[in-house]
Coordinates of C-alpha atoms in Angstrom, one line a residue:
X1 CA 0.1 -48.7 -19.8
X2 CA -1.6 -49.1 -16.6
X3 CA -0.2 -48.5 -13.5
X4 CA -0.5 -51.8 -11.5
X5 CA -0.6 -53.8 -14.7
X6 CA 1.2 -57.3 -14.9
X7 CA 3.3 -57.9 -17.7
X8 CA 4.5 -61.6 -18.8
X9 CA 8.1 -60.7 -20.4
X10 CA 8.8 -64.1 -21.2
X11 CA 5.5 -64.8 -22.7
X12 CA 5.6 -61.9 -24.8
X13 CA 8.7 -61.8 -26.1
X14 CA 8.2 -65.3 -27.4
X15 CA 5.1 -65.2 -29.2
X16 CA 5.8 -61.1 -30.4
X17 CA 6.9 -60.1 -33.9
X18 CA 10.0 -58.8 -34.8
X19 CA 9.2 -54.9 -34.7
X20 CA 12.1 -52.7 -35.7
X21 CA 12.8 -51.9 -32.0
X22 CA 13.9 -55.0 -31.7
X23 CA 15.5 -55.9 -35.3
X24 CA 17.9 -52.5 -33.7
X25 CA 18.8 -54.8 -30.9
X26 CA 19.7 -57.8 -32.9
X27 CA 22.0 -55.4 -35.6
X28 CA 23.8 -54.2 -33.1
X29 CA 24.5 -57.7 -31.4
X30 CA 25.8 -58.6 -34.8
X31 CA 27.9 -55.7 -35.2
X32 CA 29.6 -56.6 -32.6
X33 CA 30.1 -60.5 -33.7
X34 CA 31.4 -58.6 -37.0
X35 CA 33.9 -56.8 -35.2
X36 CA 34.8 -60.0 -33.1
X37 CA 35.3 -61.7 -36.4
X38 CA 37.4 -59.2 -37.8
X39 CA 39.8 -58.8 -35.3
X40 CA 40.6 -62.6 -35.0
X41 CA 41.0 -62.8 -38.4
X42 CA 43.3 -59.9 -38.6
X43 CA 46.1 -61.2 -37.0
X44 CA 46.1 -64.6 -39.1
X45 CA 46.2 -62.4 -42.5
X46 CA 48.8 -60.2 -41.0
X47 CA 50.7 -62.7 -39.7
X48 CA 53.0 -63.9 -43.1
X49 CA 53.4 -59.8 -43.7
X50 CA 54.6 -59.6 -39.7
X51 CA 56.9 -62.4 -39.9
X52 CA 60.1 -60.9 -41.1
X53 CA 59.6 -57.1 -39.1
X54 CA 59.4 -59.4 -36.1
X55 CA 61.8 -62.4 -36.9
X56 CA 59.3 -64.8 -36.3
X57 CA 58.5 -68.3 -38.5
X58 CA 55.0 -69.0 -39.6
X59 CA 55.1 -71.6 -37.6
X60 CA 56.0 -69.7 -34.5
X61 CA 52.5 -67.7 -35.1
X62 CA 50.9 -70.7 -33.0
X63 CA 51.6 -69.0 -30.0
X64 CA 50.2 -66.1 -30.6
X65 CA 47.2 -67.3 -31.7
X66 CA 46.6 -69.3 -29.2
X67 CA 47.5 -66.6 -26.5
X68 CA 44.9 -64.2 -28.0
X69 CA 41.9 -67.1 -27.7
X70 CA 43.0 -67.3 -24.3
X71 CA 42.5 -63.8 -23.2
X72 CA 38.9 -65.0 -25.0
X73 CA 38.6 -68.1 -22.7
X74 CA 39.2 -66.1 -19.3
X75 CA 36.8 -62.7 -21.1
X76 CA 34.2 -65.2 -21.7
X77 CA 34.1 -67.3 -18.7
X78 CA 34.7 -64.3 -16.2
X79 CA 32.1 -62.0 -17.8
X80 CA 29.0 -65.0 -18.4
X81 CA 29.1 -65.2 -14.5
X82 CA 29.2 -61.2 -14.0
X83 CA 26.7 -61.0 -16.5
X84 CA 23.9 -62.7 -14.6
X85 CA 24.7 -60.6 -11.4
X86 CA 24.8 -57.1 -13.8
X87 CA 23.3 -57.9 -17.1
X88 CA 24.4 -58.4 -20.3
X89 CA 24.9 -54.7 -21.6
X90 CA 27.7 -53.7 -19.6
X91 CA 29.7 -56.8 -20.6
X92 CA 29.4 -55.3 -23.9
X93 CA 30.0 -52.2 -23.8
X94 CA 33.1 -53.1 -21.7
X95 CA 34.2 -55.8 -24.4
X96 CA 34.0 -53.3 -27.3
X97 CA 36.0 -50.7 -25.5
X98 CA 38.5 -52.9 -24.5
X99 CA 39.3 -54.8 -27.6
X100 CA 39.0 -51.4 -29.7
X101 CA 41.8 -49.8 -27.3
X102 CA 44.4 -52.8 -27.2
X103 CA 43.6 -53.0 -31.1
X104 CA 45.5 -49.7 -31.8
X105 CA 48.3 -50.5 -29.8
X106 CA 49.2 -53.9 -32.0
X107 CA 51.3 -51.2 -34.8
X108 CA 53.1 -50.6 -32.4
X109 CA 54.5 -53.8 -31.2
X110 CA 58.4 -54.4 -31.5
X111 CA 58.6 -58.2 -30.3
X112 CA 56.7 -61.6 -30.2
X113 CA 55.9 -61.3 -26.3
X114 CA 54.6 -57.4 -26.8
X115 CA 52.5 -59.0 -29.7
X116 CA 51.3 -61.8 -27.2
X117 CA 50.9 -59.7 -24.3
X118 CA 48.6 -57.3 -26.9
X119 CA 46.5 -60.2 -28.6
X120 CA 46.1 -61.9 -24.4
X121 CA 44.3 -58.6 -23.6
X122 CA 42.5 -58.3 -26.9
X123 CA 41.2 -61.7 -26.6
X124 CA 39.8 -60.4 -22.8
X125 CA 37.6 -57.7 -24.8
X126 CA 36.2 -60.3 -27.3
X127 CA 35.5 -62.9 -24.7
X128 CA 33.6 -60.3 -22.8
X129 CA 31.6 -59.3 -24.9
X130 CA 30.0 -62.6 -26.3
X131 CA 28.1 -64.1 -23.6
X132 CA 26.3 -60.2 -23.7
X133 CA 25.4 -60.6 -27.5
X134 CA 24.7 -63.9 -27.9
X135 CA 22.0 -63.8 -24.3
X136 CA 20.7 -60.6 -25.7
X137 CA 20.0 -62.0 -29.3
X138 CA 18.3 -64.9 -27.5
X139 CA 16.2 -63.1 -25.6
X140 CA 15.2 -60.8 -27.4
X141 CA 14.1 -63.1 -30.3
X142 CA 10.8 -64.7 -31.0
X143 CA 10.8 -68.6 -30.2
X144 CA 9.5 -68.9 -33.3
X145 CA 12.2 -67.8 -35.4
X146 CA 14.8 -67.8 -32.5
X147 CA 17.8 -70.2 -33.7
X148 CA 17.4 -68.3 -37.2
X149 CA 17.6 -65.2 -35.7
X150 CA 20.4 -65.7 -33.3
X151 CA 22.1 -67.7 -35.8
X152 CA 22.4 -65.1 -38.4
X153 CA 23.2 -62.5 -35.8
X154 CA 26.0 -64.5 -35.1
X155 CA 26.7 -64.9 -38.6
X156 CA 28.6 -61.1 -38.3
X157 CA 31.4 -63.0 -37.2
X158 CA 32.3 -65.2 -40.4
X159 CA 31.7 -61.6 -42.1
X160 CA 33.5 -59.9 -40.0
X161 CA 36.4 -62.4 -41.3
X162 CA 35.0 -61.7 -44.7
X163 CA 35.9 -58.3 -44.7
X164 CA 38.8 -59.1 -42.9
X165 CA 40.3 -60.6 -45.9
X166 CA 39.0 -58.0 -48.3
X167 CA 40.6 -55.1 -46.5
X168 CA 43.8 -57.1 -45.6
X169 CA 44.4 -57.7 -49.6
X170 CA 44.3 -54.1 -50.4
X171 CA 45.3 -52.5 -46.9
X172 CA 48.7 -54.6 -46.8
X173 CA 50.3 -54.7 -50.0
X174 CA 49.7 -51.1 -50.3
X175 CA 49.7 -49.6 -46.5
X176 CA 51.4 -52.3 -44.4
X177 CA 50.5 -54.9 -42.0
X178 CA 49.5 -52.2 -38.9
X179 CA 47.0 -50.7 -41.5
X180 CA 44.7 -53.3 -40.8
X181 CA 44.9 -52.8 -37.1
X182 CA 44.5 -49.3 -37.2
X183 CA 41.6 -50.4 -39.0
X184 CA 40.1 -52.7 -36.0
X185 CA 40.9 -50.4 -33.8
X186 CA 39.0 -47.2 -34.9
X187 CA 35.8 -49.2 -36.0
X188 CA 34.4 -51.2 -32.5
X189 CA 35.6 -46.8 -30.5
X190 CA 33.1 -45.5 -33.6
X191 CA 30.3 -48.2 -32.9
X192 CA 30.7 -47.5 -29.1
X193 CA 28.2 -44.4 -28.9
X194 CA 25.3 -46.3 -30.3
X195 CA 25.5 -49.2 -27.8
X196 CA 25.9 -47.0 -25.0
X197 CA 22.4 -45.0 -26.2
X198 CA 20.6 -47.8 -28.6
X199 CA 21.1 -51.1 -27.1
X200 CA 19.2 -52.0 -23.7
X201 CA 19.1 -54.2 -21.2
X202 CA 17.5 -57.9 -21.4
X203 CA 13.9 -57.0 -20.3
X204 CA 14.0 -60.9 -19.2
X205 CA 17.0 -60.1 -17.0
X206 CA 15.2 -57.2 -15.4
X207 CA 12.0 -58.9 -15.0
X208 CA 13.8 -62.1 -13.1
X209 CA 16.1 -59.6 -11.0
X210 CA 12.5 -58.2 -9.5
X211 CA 13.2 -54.6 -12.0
X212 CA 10.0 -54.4 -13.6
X213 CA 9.7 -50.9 -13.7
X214 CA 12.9 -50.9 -15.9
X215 CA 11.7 -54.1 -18.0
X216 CA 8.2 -52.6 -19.0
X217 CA 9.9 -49.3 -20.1
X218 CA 12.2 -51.5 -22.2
X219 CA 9.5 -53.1 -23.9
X220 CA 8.1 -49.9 -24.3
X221 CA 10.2 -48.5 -25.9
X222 CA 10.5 -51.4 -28.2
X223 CA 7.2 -50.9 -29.5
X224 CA 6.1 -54.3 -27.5
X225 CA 2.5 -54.9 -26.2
X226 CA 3.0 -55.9 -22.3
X227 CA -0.2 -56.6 -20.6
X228 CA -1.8 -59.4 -19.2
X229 CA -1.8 -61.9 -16.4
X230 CA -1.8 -65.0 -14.8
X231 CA 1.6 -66.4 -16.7
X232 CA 4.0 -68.7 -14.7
X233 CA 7.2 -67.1 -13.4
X234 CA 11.0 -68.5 -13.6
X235 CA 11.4 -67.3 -10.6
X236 CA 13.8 -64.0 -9.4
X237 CA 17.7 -64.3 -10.2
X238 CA 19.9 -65.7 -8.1
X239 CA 22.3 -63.2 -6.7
X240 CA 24.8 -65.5 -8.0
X241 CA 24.9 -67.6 -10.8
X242 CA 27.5 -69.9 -10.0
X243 CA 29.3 -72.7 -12.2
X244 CA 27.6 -74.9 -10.2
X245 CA 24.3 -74.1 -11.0
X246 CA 24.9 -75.7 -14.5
X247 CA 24.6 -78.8 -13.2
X248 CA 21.9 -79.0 -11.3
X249 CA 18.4 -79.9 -12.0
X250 CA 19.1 -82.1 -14.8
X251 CA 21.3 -79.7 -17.0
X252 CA 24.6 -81.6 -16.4
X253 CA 24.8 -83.6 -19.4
X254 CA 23.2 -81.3 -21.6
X255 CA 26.1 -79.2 -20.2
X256 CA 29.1 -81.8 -21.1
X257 CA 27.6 -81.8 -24.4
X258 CA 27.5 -78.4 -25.3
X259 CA 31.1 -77.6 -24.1
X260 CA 32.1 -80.4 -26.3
X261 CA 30.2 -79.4 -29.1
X262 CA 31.5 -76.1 -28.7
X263 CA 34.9 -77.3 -28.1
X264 CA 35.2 -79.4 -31.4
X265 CA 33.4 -76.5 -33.6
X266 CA 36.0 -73.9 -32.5
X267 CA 38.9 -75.9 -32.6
X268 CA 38.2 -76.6 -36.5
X269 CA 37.3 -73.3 -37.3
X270 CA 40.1 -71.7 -35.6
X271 CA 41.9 -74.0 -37.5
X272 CA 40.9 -73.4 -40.5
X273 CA 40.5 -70.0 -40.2
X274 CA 44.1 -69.0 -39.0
X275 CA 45.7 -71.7 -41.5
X276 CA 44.0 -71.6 -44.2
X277 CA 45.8 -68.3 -46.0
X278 CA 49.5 -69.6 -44.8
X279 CA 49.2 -73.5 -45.9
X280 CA 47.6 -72.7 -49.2
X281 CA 50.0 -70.2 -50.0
X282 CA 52.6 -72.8 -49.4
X283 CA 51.2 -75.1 -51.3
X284 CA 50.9 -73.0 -54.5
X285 CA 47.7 -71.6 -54.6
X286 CA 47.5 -68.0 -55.1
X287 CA 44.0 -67.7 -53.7
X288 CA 44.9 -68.2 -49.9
X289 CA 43.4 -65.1 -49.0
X290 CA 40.3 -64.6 -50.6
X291 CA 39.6 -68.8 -49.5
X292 CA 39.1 -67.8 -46.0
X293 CA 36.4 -65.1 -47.6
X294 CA 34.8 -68.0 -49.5
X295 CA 35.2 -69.8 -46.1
X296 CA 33.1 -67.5 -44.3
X297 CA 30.6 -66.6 -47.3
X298 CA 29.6 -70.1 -47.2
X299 CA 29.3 -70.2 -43.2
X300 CA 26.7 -66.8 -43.7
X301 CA 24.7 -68.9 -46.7
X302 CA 24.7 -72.2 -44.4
X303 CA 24.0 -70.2 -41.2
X304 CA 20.8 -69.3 -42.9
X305 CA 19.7 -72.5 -44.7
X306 CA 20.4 -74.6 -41.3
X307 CA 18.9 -72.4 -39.5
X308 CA 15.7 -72.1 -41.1
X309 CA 15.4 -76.1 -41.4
X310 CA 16.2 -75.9 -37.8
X311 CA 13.6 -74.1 -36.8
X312 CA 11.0 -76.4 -38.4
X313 CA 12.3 -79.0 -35.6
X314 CA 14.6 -81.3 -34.4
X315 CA 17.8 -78.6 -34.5
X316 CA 19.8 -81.0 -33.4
X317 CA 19.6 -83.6 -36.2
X318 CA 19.7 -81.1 -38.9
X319 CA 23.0 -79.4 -37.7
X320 CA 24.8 -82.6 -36.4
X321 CA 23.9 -83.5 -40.5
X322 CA 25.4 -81.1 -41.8
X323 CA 28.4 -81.3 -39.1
X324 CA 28.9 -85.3 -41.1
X325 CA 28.2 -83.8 -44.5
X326 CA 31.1 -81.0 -43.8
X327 CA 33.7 -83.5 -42.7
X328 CA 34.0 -84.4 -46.1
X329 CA 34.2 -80.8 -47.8
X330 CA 37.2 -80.1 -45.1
X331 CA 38.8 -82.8 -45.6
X332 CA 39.1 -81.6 -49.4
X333 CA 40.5 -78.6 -49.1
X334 CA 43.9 -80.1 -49.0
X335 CA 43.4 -81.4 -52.1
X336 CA 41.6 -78.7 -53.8
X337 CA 45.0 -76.4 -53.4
X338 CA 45.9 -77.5 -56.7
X339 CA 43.8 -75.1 -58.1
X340 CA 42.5 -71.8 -57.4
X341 CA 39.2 -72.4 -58.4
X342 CA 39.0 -75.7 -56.8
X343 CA 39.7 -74.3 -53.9
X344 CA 37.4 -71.3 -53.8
X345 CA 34.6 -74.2 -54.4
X346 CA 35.5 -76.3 -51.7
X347 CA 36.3 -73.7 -49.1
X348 CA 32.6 -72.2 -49.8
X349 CA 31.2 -75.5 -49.5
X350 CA 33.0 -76.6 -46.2
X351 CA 31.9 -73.2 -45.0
X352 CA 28.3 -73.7 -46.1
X353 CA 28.4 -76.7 -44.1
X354 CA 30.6 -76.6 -41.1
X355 CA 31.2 -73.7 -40.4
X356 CA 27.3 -73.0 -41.1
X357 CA 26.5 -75.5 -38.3
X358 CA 29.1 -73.9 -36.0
X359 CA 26.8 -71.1 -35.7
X360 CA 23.7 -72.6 -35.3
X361 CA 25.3 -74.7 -32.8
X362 CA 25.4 -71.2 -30.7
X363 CA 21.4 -70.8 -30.4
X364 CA 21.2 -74.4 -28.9
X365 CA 22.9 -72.7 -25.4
X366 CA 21.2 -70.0 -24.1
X367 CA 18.4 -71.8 -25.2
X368 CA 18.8 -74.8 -23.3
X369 CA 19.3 -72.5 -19.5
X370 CA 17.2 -70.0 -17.7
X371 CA 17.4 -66.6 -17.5
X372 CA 19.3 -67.0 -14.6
X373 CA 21.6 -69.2 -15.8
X374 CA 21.9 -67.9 -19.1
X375 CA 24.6 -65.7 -19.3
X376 CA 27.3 -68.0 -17.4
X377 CA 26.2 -70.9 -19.4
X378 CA 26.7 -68.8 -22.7
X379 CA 29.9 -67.6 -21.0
X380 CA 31.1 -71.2 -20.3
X381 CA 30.3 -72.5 -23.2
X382 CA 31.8 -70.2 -25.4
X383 CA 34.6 -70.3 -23.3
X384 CA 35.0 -73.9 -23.4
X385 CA 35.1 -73.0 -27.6
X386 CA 37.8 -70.2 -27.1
X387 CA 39.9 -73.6 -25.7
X388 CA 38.9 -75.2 -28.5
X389 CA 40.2 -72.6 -30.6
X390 CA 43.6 -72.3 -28.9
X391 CA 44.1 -75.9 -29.3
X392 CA 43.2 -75.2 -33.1
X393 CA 45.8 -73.1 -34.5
X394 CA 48.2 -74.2 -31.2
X395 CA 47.8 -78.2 -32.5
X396 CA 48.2 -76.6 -36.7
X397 CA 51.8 -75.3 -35.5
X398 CA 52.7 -78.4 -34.5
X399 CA 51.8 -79.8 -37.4
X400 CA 53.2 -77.9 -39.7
X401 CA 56.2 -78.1 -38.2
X402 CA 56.1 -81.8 -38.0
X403 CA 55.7 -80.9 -41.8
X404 CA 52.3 -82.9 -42.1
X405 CA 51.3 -83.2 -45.6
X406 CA 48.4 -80.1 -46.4
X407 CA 46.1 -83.1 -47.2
X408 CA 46.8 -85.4 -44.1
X409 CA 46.2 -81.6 -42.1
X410 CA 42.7 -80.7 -43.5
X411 CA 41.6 -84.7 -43.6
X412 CA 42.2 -84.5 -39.7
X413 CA 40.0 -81.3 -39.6
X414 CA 37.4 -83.1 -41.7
X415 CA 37.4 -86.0 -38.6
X416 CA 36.9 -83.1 -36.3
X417 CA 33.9 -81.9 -38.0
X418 CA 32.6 -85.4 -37.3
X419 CA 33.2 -85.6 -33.9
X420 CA 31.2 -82.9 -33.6
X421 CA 28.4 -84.4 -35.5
X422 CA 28.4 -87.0 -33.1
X423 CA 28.2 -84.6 -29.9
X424 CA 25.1 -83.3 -31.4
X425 CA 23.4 -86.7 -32.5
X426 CA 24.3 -87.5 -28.4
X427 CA 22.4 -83.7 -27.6
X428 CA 19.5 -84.6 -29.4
X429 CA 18.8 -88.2 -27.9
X430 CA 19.5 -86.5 -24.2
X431 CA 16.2 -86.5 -22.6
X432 CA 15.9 -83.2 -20.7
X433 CA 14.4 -82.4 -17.6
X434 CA 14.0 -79.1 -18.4
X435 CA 12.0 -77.8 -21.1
X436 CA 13.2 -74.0 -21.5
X437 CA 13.1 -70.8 -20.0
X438 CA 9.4 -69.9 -18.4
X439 CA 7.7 -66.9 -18.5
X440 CA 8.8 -63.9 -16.2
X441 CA 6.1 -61.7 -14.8
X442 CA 7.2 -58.4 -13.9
X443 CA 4.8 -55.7 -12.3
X444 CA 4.5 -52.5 -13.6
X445 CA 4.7 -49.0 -11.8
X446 CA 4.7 -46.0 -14.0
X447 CA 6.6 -47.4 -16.8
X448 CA 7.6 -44.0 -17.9
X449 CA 10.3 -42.6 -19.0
X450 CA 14.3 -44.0 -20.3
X451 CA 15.6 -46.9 -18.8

């Protein structure tokens, strides 16, 4: 590369193929989603084994759920506004370590506030490390296949749960509920060495900070062409990226809408996801555990197919359909306990669906701000979810204890599934005044050697 040479990050980035460079980046992303996944499942299939060592009811598990998702809300929100100051790799590199630590200690819990106080700072770890995952996934991916791509990076969360429920049906009956938290623990400290050496920087972050230098090694070493000239520029990044900024040049509604649509997404899932194994048990059906694995193996499939149609336009009207169509798979499951089968069927379905067009919800975010806004309005967003999904299993307690009927519960999940449908319809119809992140043109100087 030439020294002196311009290169237009943004430009491409967007119209470049998905080299194996780059494919590196996105596994890794999704590694991390998958460990995400798994440790928030963890505690919901633990929790009927923990019950009785810790003199707690099912119902009293709210709490602790709710406590964990939390410690998400504050990770997320804190770290999306330190990640467009810093970048997005240190929130998570921070956000595996820290979850992976506080992970081993759970075994070791004698008491429902030590197991609050444990799942609070676990949540912190999670929370910080999606707005770094979901930004890099985005920005690394071409625009051409970018809501499939980040979509099924982010689909390593629902198999995260997946395995989850795998391990915890042969880990606890035979080893004990800490088993599986030895489990989460050990995995994210293992995967730890390859982000700190295999996963860079956002070259888009770089390039806006004025680093172009660093940005055209990065693409170097991603096996990226990066010359040319004459492309528009987003401008540098501010030195801060405050809340504010969300709201200003026309973004304001489209903001509103996304926190809803992420609140209403993650308050069902959550929901379902942490209730699921406990309600059908009660109800009789001997398949509780392995439904929250047909759960998630449906979101995966629907992650894809949604994606894909997605892609081929209007993403908004193809994931707010399958948002209405899902309302009424969720709102069978309460019915479908009366059979194991039944239940397998409808779980996969209202995960093909819902939980399918939860995830591509995601890729709508960092897609609707700028680099410079990215990572806080990821951060928000998904933090905005994480109160969604303490109001999920919080709101379930309740319920239950208020002993709800199972159907009556998952009927009033299926509404929530609509409500988002709705939120998304509204997101489509908003006329924006912004049309996307532009292209970032970083010069080059020497472009040689690691970043």
């Amino acid at each position: 590369m030439s020294t002196g040479a311009r290169v237009e990050v943004g430009s491409v980035l967007d119209t470049g193929r998905m080299s194996r460079p780059t494919l590196t980046v996105i596994l890794l992303c999704a590694a991390v989603a998958l460990l995400d996944g798994l440790d928030t499942q963890l505690i919901s299939l633990a929790a009927p084994a923990m019950g009785p060592d810790l003199h707690l009811k099912p119902s009293g598990f709210g709490t602790v759920f709710g406590i964990g998702l939390f410690g998400g809300l504050i990770g997320a929100t804190v770290a999306g506004v330190i990640g467009d100051r810093v970048g997005r790799r240190p929130l998570v590199t921070f956000g595996v370590l820290a979850f992976g630590v506080v992970t081993l200690v759970t075994p070791f819990v004698g008491s429902v506030g030590a197991l609050e106080t444990v799942r609070f700072f676990t949540g912190i770890g999670l929370g910080a490390a999606l707005p770094g995952i979901i930004s890099l996934a985005s920005e690394y991916a071409p625009a051409k296949s970018r809501a499939t791509v980040v979509g099924l990076m982010f689909c390593g969360f629902p198999m995260g749960a997946v395995i989850g429920g795998v391990l915890a049906n042969w880990l606890i009956p035979a080893h004990g509920w800490q088993s599986v938290f030895y489990v989460g623990g050990v995995v994210p400290l293992l995967l730890l060495p390859l982000l700190v050496f295999r996963l860079p920087e956002s070259a888009r972050f770089l390039a806006a900070r004025g680093d172009g230098v660093a940005a055209a090694r990065i693409l170097e070493r991603l096996g990226i062409p990066a010359d040319g000239a004459g492309a528009r520029d987003e401008g540098p990044a501010e030195s801060r990226s405050p809340v504010a900024a969300l709201f200003k040049e026309g973004r304001g509604p489209g903001t509103v809408l996304l926190w809803a649509a992420m609140f209403l997404t993650l308050l069902m899932t959550y929901f379902l996801v942490t209730w699921l194994p406990s309600v059908a048990i009660a109800a009789g059906a001997d398949s509780g555990l392995l439904a929250v694995s047909t759960l998630n193996l449906g979101g995966i499939l629907g992650c894809l197919v949604i994606g894909r149609l997605a892609d081929r336009g209007r993403p908004p009207l193809v994931i707010g359909g399958a948002y209405t169509l899902g309302a009424v798979a969720v709102a069978l499951i309460g019915w479908a306990t009366a059979s194991d089968g039944m239940l397998l069927v409808v779980t996969f379905v209202a995960g093909l669906l819902s939980l399918g067009a939860q995830m591509c919800t995601i890729p709508l975010i960092p897609q609707f701000y700028d680099t410079a806004q990215r990572a806080t309005g990821v951060g928000w967003s998904m933090g905005w979810g994480r109160l969604g999904g303490i109001a999920g299993p919080v709101v379930g307690g309740w319920l239950i204890a208020a002993e709800l009927t199972t159907s009556s519960l998952f009927v009033l999940a299926g509404g929530v599934s609509l409500c988002a449908a709705a939120v998304l319809f509204g997101f489509g119809m908003l006329k924006r005044s912004t049309a996307g992140p532009a292209t970032v043109i970083a010069p080059v100087q020497d472009a040689v050697g690691p970043a």
